[in-house]
Amino acid sequence: MAPNPVPDHVPPEMVRDFSLFTSPGMLPTPNGDPHAAVACVHEGPPIFYSPYNTRDGQGTWVITRAKDQRRVLQDAETFSSHRSIFASALGENWPMIPLELDPPAHGVFRSLLSPLLSPKRVLVLEPAVRERAIALIQRIVASGTSCDVMKDFAVPFTVSIFLSFLGLPDHRLDTFVAWGKDLLHGDDEKRQVAARTIVAFIDELAAVRRKEPADDFMTFVVQAKVEGRPLTHEQVRGVGVLLFVAGADTVAAALGFDLAYLARNLKEQEWLRTEPDRIAPAAEELLRAYPTVQIIRVAKKDIDFEGAPIRKGDYVSCATMIANRDPTEFERPNTIDLARQENRHAAFGYGPHRCLGSHLARREIVIGLEEWLSRIPAFRIKESTAPIAHGGHLFGIENLILDWS
Amino acid sequence: MRIIVHTAKCQGHARCWAQAPGIFKLDDEGSILPGDIEVAEAEQLLAFRAARSCPERALEVDHAPAAQVELDAVQPTARQV
């Protein structure tokens, strides 16, 4: 793809031919390891400019050091997250809430929603999460000695948890999966159709819950008050759409990468199976090694940042997979050490926009691995198959066929 | 050992609580309760590790336990899988 013109204020020596979308190892690759491929940026300067580093082909500054990403993401006054990523697909301009709000509005909505996904609240949701994992794995065990992990386990598991959180029955699961796939991985046309469908769906669900309240998330949102006023239709939509987008793909991808790693490392797989207490810290290390999200901010003002002349309007990329392989932050960053201590990884971001669903996501991953390892014997990648991994705005893995015959 | 809590930096990752729920207390949103924490001697290593897990650097260890110095020296080999 032809690179975009580099803005005049970017010194030519700071431009690097690197992109999470087009660099080697980023396109779907059989047996690929896109996380290892991006780690090579640490051989170069800590900050540089990439002329093509968003889904729609915009240039961004690339912040490689964890310490600098922390500074960017903790400073929402300078680095805004108001990008209307979702709405812009529709030619509209409204924020997903709270992700695309800046302070002070952000804090108000964040405080409203945080208790619904707090660590203690997630403890209450856990039994249902475990039940769902067990049901899916039992079905897999009953049907043979091989399966497609994403289709048979990771996606239905994570999407059904998200549906029950929203207060929706499982029978529409396939429909939601298809919408999510088109939205996140489809071409422009599919993306737009999916975005419209999702907006219409969230609007309708909100209208139904206004008339017929239930004990679920959307009822909470339509009944909630912020500064004494109920949320506007657009605000309700912003919250609902964020939940849909955020819950759709990330946890499933994490489970996929984790099980692919364990399928290729049988000694460690057996270690976790025999000592299940090791799974929770191991899941942290796998989150460090295989995070899925590139976070992008927009500079609200001119700032000289660690030698980079960032100007108002510039995009600033904080890719979690890059911070997590920073040798100044992690000892032996490219070695996966399932017993790593003090693992301050960036998989859920830093600062006020720290992933709101992180506590639920963590428990889904740990419970998913616990139940998988206790019910499925030593598993490997099925002979003559190759999982396909990719980079991009959301890293992912497909065609992960495991075999335990 | 004392842990200095920089409440304004806490973003609710809850890594401290996950490792040492008896030492680090959270509010309803999942953020740490304000106020520095005095840690009993028997819990120092646990508290130290939990504090060092904070992605935002919101927890500052005032006096590291002596045992940690030794641990750091052996850790690279001891924690190999």
Coordinates of C-alpha atoms in Angstrom, one line a residue:
Chain A
M1 CA 0.0 0.0 0.0
A2 CA 1.3 3.5 -0.8
P3 CA 2.4 5.3 2.3
N4 CA 0.6 8.5 3.2
P5 CA 2.4 11.8 3.0
V6 CA 4.3 12.4 6.2
P7 CA 3.3 15.7 7.9
D8 CA 5.9 18.5 7.6
H9 CA 6.5 18.7 11.3
V10 CA 7.8 15.1 11.5
P11 CA 11.6 15.0 11.1
P12 CA 12.4 12.5 8.2
E13 CA 14.9 10.7 10.4
M14 CA 12.0 9.8 12.8
V15 CA 10.0 8.0 10.1
R16 CA 10.2 4.2 10.1
D17 CA 8.8 1.6 7.8
F18 CA 6.8 -0.2 10.4
S19 CA 3.1 -0.9 10.7
L20 CA 0.9 -3.2 12.8
F21 CA -1.0 -3.7 9.6
T22 CA 1.5 -4.2 6.8
S23 CA 4.9 -5.2 8.4
P24 CA 6.2 -8.7 8.0
G25 CA 4.2 -11.2 10.1
M26 CA 1.1 -8.9 10.4
L27 CA -1.0 -10.3 7.6
P28 CA -2.7 -13.6 8.3
T29 CA 0.1 -16.2 8.5
P30 CA 0.0 -20.0 9.0
N31 CA 1.9 -20.7 12.3
G32 CA 2.6 -17.0 12.5
D33 CA 3.7 -15.2 15.7
P34 CA 2.7 -11.6 15.2
H35 CA 3.6 -10.7 18.8
A36 CA 7.1 -11.8 18.4
A37 CA 7.3 -10.0 15.0
V38 CA 6.4 -6.6 16.5
A39 CA 9.0 -7.1 19.3
C40 CA 11.7 -6.2 16.7
V41 CA 10.8 -2.5 17.1
H42 CA 12.7 -2.5 20.4
E43 CA 15.9 -2.7 18.3
G44 CA 15.2 0.8 17.1
P45 CA 14.4 4.2 18.6
P46 CA 11.9 4.4 21.5
I47 CA 9.6 6.7 19.5
F48 CA 9.1 6.9 15.8
Y49 CA 6.5 7.9 13.2
S50 CA 4.7 5.2 11.1
P51 CA 3.1 6.5 7.9
Y52 CA 0.5 3.8 7.8
N53 CA -0.6 2.5 11.2
T54 CA -4.4 2.6 11.6
R55 CA -7.1 0.5 10.0
D56 CA -8.0 3.4 7.6
G57 CA -4.4 4.0 6.7
Q58 CA -3.5 7.0 8.9
G59 CA 0.0 7.7 10.2
T60 CA 0.7 7.6 13.9
W61 CA 3.6 8.2 16.3
V62 CA 4.6 4.8 17.8
I63 CA 5.4 4.8 21.5
T64 CA 7.4 1.6 22.2
R65 CA 8.5 2.0 25.8
A66 CA 6.1 0.9 28.6
K67 CA 7.1 3.9 30.7
D68 CA 6.3 6.3 27.8
Q69 CA 3.0 4.6 27.1
R70 CA 2.1 5.0 30.7
R71 CA 2.8 8.7 30.5
V72 CA 0.6 9.1 27.4
L73 CA -2.3 7.0 28.6
Q74 CA -2.3 8.5 32.1
D75 CA -2.5 12.0 30.6
A76 CA -6.0 12.2 29.1
E77 CA -5.8 16.1 29.2
T78 CA -3.1 16.0 26.5
F79 CA -3.9 12.8 24.7
S80 CA -7.6 12.5 23.9
S81 CA -9.5 9.3 23.2
H82 CA -12.4 11.0 21.5
R83 CA -12.1 9.5 18.1
S84 CA -15.7 8.2 17.3
I85 CA -14.2 5.1 15.8
F86 CA -17.5 3.3 15.6
A87 CA -19.7 6.3 14.7
S88 CA -17.2 7.4 12.0
A89 CA -17.9 4.2 10.1
L90 CA -21.5 5.6 9.7
G91 CA -20.3 9.1 8.9
E92 CA -21.5 10.2 12.3
N93 CA -19.8 11.7 15.4
W94 CA -20.8 10.3 18.8
P95 CA -18.6 8.7 21.4
M96 CA -18.7 5.2 22.7
I97 CA -19.1 5.6 26.4
P98 CA -16.9 5.8 28.5
L99 CA -14.1 4.8 26.2
E100 CA -14.2 7.8 23.9
L101 CA -15.0 10.4 26.5
D102 CA -12.3 12.7 28.0
P103 CA -12.3 14.0 31.6
P104 CA -14.3 15.3 33.3
A105 CA -17.3 13.7 31.5
H106 CA -15.4 10.4 31.4
G107 CA -15.1 10.1 35.2
V108 CA -18.9 10.5 35.7
F109 CA -19.8 7.7 33.4
R110 CA -16.9 5.5 34.6
S111 CA -18.1 5.8 38.2
L112 CA -21.6 4.8 37.0
L113 CA -20.4 1.7 35.2
S114 CA -17.4 0.5 37.3
P115 CA -19.4 -1.2 40.1
L116 CA -21.1 -3.4 37.4
L117 CA -17.7 -4.9 36.4
S118 CA -15.8 -4.5 39.7
P119 CA -13.6 -7.4 41.0
K120 CA -16.2 -8.1 43.7
R121 CA -19.1 -8.0 41.2
V122 CA -17.3 -10.4 39.0
L123 CA -17.0 -12.9 41.9
V124 CA -20.8 -13.1 41.8
L125 CA -20.8 -13.7 38.0
E126 CA -18.2 -16.5 38.2
P127 CA -20.4 -19.6 38.8
A128 CA -22.3 -18.8 35.6
V129 CA -19.1 -18.3 33.7
R130 CA -17.8 -21.7 34.9
E131 CA -21.0 -23.5 34.2
R132 CA -20.9 -22.1 30.6
A133 CA -17.3 -23.3 30.1
I134 CA -18.0 -26.7 31.5
A135 CA -21.1 -27.2 29.2
L136 CA -19.2 -26.3 26.1
I137 CA -16.1 -28.4 26.9
Q138 CA -18.3 -31.4 27.9
R139 CA -19.9 -31.1 24.5
I140 CA -16.5 -31.1 22.8
V141 CA -15.3 -34.1 24.8
A142 CA -18.5 -36.0 23.9
S143 CA -18.1 -35.4 20.2
G144 CA -14.5 -36.7 19.7
T145 CA -10.8 -36.0 20.2
S146 CA -10.3 -32.9 18.2
C147 CA -12.0 -29.5 17.8
D148 CA -11.7 -26.0 16.3
V149 CA -11.0 -24.0 19.5
M150 CA -12.3 -20.6 18.3
K151 CA -15.6 -21.9 16.8
D152 CA -16.3 -24.7 19.3
F153 CA -15.2 -23.0 22.5
A154 CA -13.6 -19.6 22.7
V155 CA -16.1 -17.6 20.7
P156 CA -19.4 -19.2 22.0
F157 CA -18.0 -19.1 25.6
T158 CA -17.1 -15.4 25.6
V159 CA -20.1 -14.2 23.5
S160 CA -22.6 -16.1 25.6
I161 CA -21.2 -14.5 28.8
F162 CA -21.5 -11.1 27.1
L163 CA -25.1 -11.9 26.1
S164 CA -26.2 -13.0 29.5
F165 CA -24.6 -9.8 30.9
L166 CA -26.7 -7.8 28.4
G167 CA -29.7 -9.9 29.4
L168 CA -30.2 -11.7 26.1
P169 CA -30.8 -15.4 25.5
D170 CA -28.2 -17.6 23.8
H171 CA -30.2 -18.5 20.8
R172 CA -29.2 -15.4 18.9
L173 CA -25.5 -16.1 19.5
D174 CA -24.6 -16.9 15.9
T175 CA -26.2 -13.7 14.7
F176 CA -24.1 -11.6 17.2
V177 CA -20.9 -13.4 16.3
A178 CA -21.6 -12.7 12.6
W179 CA -22.2 -9.0 13.3
G180 CA -19.0 -8.8 15.4
K181 CA -17.0 -10.5 12.7
D182 CA -18.2 -8.1 9.9
L183 CA -17.7 -5.1 12.1
L184 CA -14.2 -5.9 13.2
H185 CA -12.8 -7.8 10.3
G186 CA -15.1 -7.1 7.3
D187 CA -14.4 -4.7 4.4
D188 CA -15.7 -1.1 4.5
E189 CA -19.2 -2.0 3.2
K190 CA -19.7 -5.0 5.6
R191 CA -18.4 -2.9 8.4
Q192 CA -21.0 -0.1 7.7
V193 CA -23.9 -2.5 7.4
A194 CA -22.8 -4.3 10.7
A195 CA -22.5 -0.9 12.5
R196 CA -26.0 0.1 11.4
T197 CA -27.4 -3.2 12.5
I198 CA -25.7 -3.1 15.9
V199 CA -26.9 0.5 16.5
A200 CA -30.5 -0.4 15.5
F201 CA -30.3 -3.4 17.8
I202 CA -29.0 -1.5 20.8
D203 CA -31.6 1.3 20.3
E204 CA -34.4 -1.3 20.2
L205 CA -33.1 -3.1 23.2
A206 CA -33.0 0.1 25.1
A207 CA -36.5 1.0 24.1
V208 CA -37.7 -2.5 25.2
R209 CA -36.0 -2.1 28.6
R210 CA -37.5 1.3 29.1
K211 CA -41.0 -0.3 28.8
E212 CA -40.2 -3.7 30.3
P213 CA -37.4 -3.4 32.9
A214 CA -35.4 -6.6 33.7
D215 CA -32.5 -7.5 36.0
D216 CA -29.8 -6.7 33.4
F217 CA -27.2 -4.3 32.1
M218 CA -29.4 -2.4 29.6
T219 CA -32.1 -1.9 32.2
F220 CA -29.5 -0.4 34.5
V221 CA -28.3 2.0 31.8
V222 CA -31.7 3.2 30.8
Q223 CA -32.7 3.8 34.4
A224 CA -29.4 5.4 35.5
K225 CA -29.0 9.1 36.2
V226 CA -26.0 11.2 35.7
E227 CA -25.9 14.5 37.6
G228 CA -29.6 14.1 38.3
R229 CA -30.6 13.5 34.7
P230 CA -31.3 10.2 32.8
L231 CA -29.0 9.4 30.0
T232 CA -29.9 10.7 26.5
H233 CA -30.7 8.2 23.8
E234 CA -27.3 8.9 22.3
Q235 CA -25.6 8.2 25.6
V236 CA -27.4 5.0 26.1
R237 CA -26.4 4.0 22.6
G238 CA -22.8 4.9 23.3
V239 CA -22.6 2.7 26.3
G240 CA -24.4 -0.3 24.7
V241 CA -22.3 -0.2 21.5
L242 CA -19.1 -0.1 23.5
L243 CA -20.2 -3.1 25.5
F244 CA -20.9 -4.9 22.2
V245 CA -17.6 -4.0 20.6
A246 CA -15.5 -4.6 23.6
G247 CA -17.0 -7.9 24.5
A248 CA -17.0 -9.4 21.0
D249 CA -13.5 -10.5 20.2
T250 CA -10.7 -9.8 22.6
V251 CA -11.2 -12.4 25.3
A252 CA -11.8 -15.1 22.7
A253 CA -8.6 -14.2 20.9
A254 CA -6.7 -14.3 24.2
L255 CA -8.0 -17.8 24.9
G256 CA -7.0 -18.8 21.4
F257 CA -3.5 -17.6 21.7
D258 CA -3.1 -19.2 25.2
L259 CA -4.3 -22.6 24.1
A260 CA -2.1 -22.4 21.0
Y261 CA 0.9 -21.7 23.2
L262 CA 0.0 -24.6 25.5
A263 CA -0.6 -27.0 22.6
R264 CA 3.0 -26.2 21.5
N265 CA 4.5 -26.5 24.9
L266 CA 3.4 -29.8 26.4
K267 CA 5.6 -29.7 29.5
E268 CA 4.1 -26.4 30.6
Q269 CA 0.6 -27.6 29.7
E270 CA 1.1 -30.6 32.0
W271 CA 2.6 -28.4 34.7
L272 CA -0.6 -26.2 34.8
R273 CA -2.8 -29.3 34.6
T274 CA -1.2 -30.9 37.7
E275 CA -0.8 -27.6 39.6
P276 CA -4.0 -25.6 38.7
D277 CA -3.0 -22.9 41.3
R278 CA -0.4 -21.8 38.7
I279 CA -3.0 -21.0 36.1
A280 CA -4.0 -17.5 37.4
P281 CA -0.4 -16.2 37.4
A282 CA 0.3 -18.0 34.1
A283 CA -2.7 -16.3 32.5
E284 CA -1.1 -13.0 33.5
E285 CA 2.1 -13.9 31.7
L286 CA 0.1 -15.1 28.6
L287 CA -1.7 -11.7 28.7
R288 CA 1.7 -10.0 28.7
A289 CA 2.9 -12.2 25.8
Y290 CA -0.2 -12.2 23.7
P291 CA -2.3 -9.0 24.2
T292 CA -4.6 -8.1 21.4
V293 CA -5.2 -4.3 21.3
Q294 CA -3.5 -1.3 19.8
I295 CA -4.6 1.9 21.8
I296 CA -4.6 5.2 19.8
R297 CA -4.9 8.7 21.2
V298 CA -5.2 12.1 19.5
A299 CA -3.0 14.9 20.7
K300 CA -5.1 17.8 22.0
K301 CA -2.2 20.2 21.9
D302 CA 1.4 20.6 20.7
I303 CA 3.8 18.7 22.9
D304 CA 7.5 17.8 22.6
F305 CA 7.4 14.3 24.0
E306 CA 10.7 12.5 24.6
G307 CA 12.2 14.2 21.5
A308 CA 9.2 13.7 19.3
P309 CA 7.5 16.9 18.1
I310 CA 3.9 15.8 18.5
R311 CA 1.5 18.4 17.1
K312 CA -2.2 18.9 17.8
G313 CA -4.3 16.4 15.9
D314 CA -1.5 13.8 15.6
Y315 CA -2.3 10.2 16.3
V316 CA -0.3 8.5 19.0
S317 CA -0.2 4.7 19.1
C318 CA 0.3 2.8 22.3
A319 CA 0.3 -0.8 21.2
T320 CA 0.0 -3.1 24.2
M321 CA 1.9 -5.9 22.4
I322 CA 4.9 -3.5 22.0
A323 CA 4.9 -2.2 25.6
N324 CA 4.7 -5.8 26.8
R325 CA 7.9 -6.7 25.1
D326 CA 9.9 -3.7 26.3
P327 CA 13.3 -4.9 27.6
T328 CA 13.6 -1.9 29.9
E329 CA 10.3 -3.0 31.6
F330 CA 10.5 -6.8 31.5
E331 CA 13.5 -9.1 32.1
R332 CA 13.9 -11.4 29.1
P333 CA 10.7 -10.0 27.5
N334 CA 10.6 -12.5 24.6
T335 CA 10.8 -15.5 27.0
I336 CA 7.4 -16.7 28.1
D337 CA 7.9 -17.5 31.8
L338 CA 4.6 -18.8 33.2
A339 CA 5.9 -18.2 36.8
R340 CA 6.9 -14.5 36.2
Q341 CA 6.4 -12.4 39.3
E342 CA 5.4 -8.7 39.6
N343 CA 4.0 -8.8 36.1
R344 CA 3.0 -5.2 35.4
H345 CA 1.9 -5.8 31.8
A346 CA -0.1 -3.4 29.7
A347 CA -2.7 -5.8 28.2
F348 CA -5.6 -3.8 29.6
G349 CA -3.9 -0.4 29.1
Y350 CA -3.0 2.2 31.6
G351 CA -4.7 5.4 33.0
P352 CA -8.3 6.4 33.4
H353 CA -9.4 4.3 30.4
R354 CA -8.0 1.0 31.8
C355 CA -10.2 -1.7 30.3
L356 CA -13.5 -1.6 32.3
G357 CA -14.1 -5.3 31.6
S358 CA -10.6 -6.4 32.6
H359 CA -11.8 -8.2 35.8
L360 CA -14.4 -10.2 33.9
A361 CA -12.0 -10.9 31.1
R362 CA -9.3 -12.2 33.4
R363 CA -11.7 -14.6 35.1
E364 CA -13.1 -15.8 31.8
I365 CA -9.6 -16.6 30.7
V366 CA -8.5 -18.3 34.0
I367 CA -11.8 -20.3 34.3
G368 CA -11.7 -21.2 30.6
L369 CA -8.1 -22.6 31.0
E370 CA -8.9 -24.3 34.3
E371 CA -11.9 -26.2 32.9
W372 CA -10.1 -26.9 29.6
L373 CA -7.0 -28.4 31.2
S374 CA -9.0 -30.4 33.7
R375 CA -11.2 -32.0 31.1
I376 CA -9.0 -32.4 28.0
P377 CA -5.9 -34.6 28.1
A378 CA -2.6 -33.6 26.6
F379 CA -3.5 -31.7 23.4
R380 CA -1.5 -30.6 20.4
I381 CA -2.0 -28.7 17.2
K382 CA -3.7 -31.3 14.9
E383 CA -1.2 -32.8 12.4
S384 CA -1.2 -31.2 8.9
T385 CA -3.2 -28.2 10.2
A386 CA -1.7 -24.7 10.9
P387 CA -3.3 -22.0 13.1
I388 CA -3.5 -18.7 11.3
A389 CA -2.4 -15.7 13.4
H390 CA -2.6 -12.0 12.4
G391 CA -1.8 -8.5 13.5
G392 CA -3.8 -5.3 12.8
H393 CA -6.0 -3.3 15.1
L394 CA -7.0 -6.4 17.0
F395 CA -4.5 -9.3 16.9
G396 CA -6.2 -12.7 16.5
I397 CA -5.9 -16.4 15.7
E398 CA -8.1 -18.6 13.6
N399 CA -8.2 -22.2 12.4
L400 CA -6.8 -23.4 15.7
I401 CA -7.5 -27.2 15.5
L402 CA -6.4 -29.1 18.6
D403 CA -6.1 -32.8 18.8
W404 CA -5.9 -35.1 21.9
S405 CA -6.3 -38.6 20.2
Chain B
M1 CA 7.1 -2.1 56.2
R2 CA 4.7 0.6 55.0
I3 CA 3.0 0.9 51.7
I4 CA 2.3 4.4 50.5
V5 CA -0.9 4.6 48.5
H6 CA -1.1 7.2 45.8
T7 CA -4.8 7.1 45.5
A8 CA -5.0 9.5 42.5
K9 CA -2.9 7.1 40.4
C10 CA -5.1 4.1 41.1
Q11 CA -7.2 3.1 38.1
G12 CA -8.7 0.0 39.5
H13 CA -6.6 -2.8 38.0
A14 CA -6.9 -4.5 41.4
R15 CA -3.7 -6.5 40.9
C16 CA -2.8 -5.8 44.6
W17 CA -6.1 -7.1 45.8
A18 CA -5.9 -10.2 43.6
Q19 CA -2.7 -11.2 45.3
A20 CA -3.3 -10.0 48.8
P21 CA -7.0 -9.3 49.5
G22 CA -6.3 -9.2 53.2
I23 CA -3.9 -6.3 52.9
F24 CA -5.3 -4.2 50.0
K25 CA -9.0 -3.2 50.4
L26 CA -11.1 -1.9 47.5
D27 CA -14.2 0.3 47.3
D28 CA -17.3 -0.5 45.3
E29 CA -15.8 0.7 42.0
G30 CA -12.7 -1.5 42.6
S31 CA -10.3 1.3 43.4
I32 CA -8.0 1.1 46.5
L33 CA -9.2 2.7 49.7
P34 CA -7.2 5.8 50.6
G35 CA -4.6 5.7 53.4
D36 CA -1.1 4.2 53.7
I37 CA -0.9 0.6 54.8
E38 CA 1.3 -0.8 57.6
V39 CA 2.2 -4.4 56.8
A40 CA 2.8 -7.0 59.5
E41 CA 6.1 -8.7 59.3
A42 CA 4.8 -12.1 58.2
E43 CA 3.0 -10.6 55.2
Q44 CA 5.8 -8.4 54.0
L45 CA 6.9 -10.4 51.0
L46 CA 3.4 -11.0 49.8
A47 CA 2.6 -7.3 50.2
F48 CA 5.8 -6.3 48.5
R49 CA 5.1 -8.4 45.4
A50 CA 1.5 -7.3 45.2
A51 CA 2.6 -3.6 45.4
R52 CA 5.1 -4.2 42.7
S53 CA 2.4 -5.6 40.4
C54 CA 0.6 -2.3 40.1
P55 CA 0.6 -1.3 36.4
E56 CA 0.1 2.4 37.3
R57 CA 2.8 2.6 40.0
A58 CA 0.2 3.7 42.5
L59 CA 1.8 1.7 45.4
E60 CA 5.1 2.8 46.8
V61 CA 7.0 0.5 49.2
D62 CA 8.5 2.5 52.0
H63 CA 10.8 -0.2 53.4
A64 CA 11.4 -3.3 51.4
P65 CA 11.6 -6.5 53.4
A66 CA 15.2 -7.7 53.8
A67 CA 14.3 -11.1 52.4
Q68 CA 13.6 -9.6 49.0
V69 CA 17.2 -8.7 48.4
E70 CA 18.1 -12.3 48.6
L71 CA 15.2 -13.3 46.5
D72 CA 16.1 -11.0 43.7
A73 CA 19.5 -12.5 43.5
V74 CA 18.2 -16.1 43.0
Q75 CA 15.0 -15.3 41.1
P76 CA 16.2 -15.6 37.5
T77 CA 17.0 -19.3 37.9
A78 CA 14.6 -20.1 40.6
R79 CA 11.6 -19.2 38.6
Q80 CA 12.4 -21.1 35.4
V81 CA 9.6 -23.3 34.4

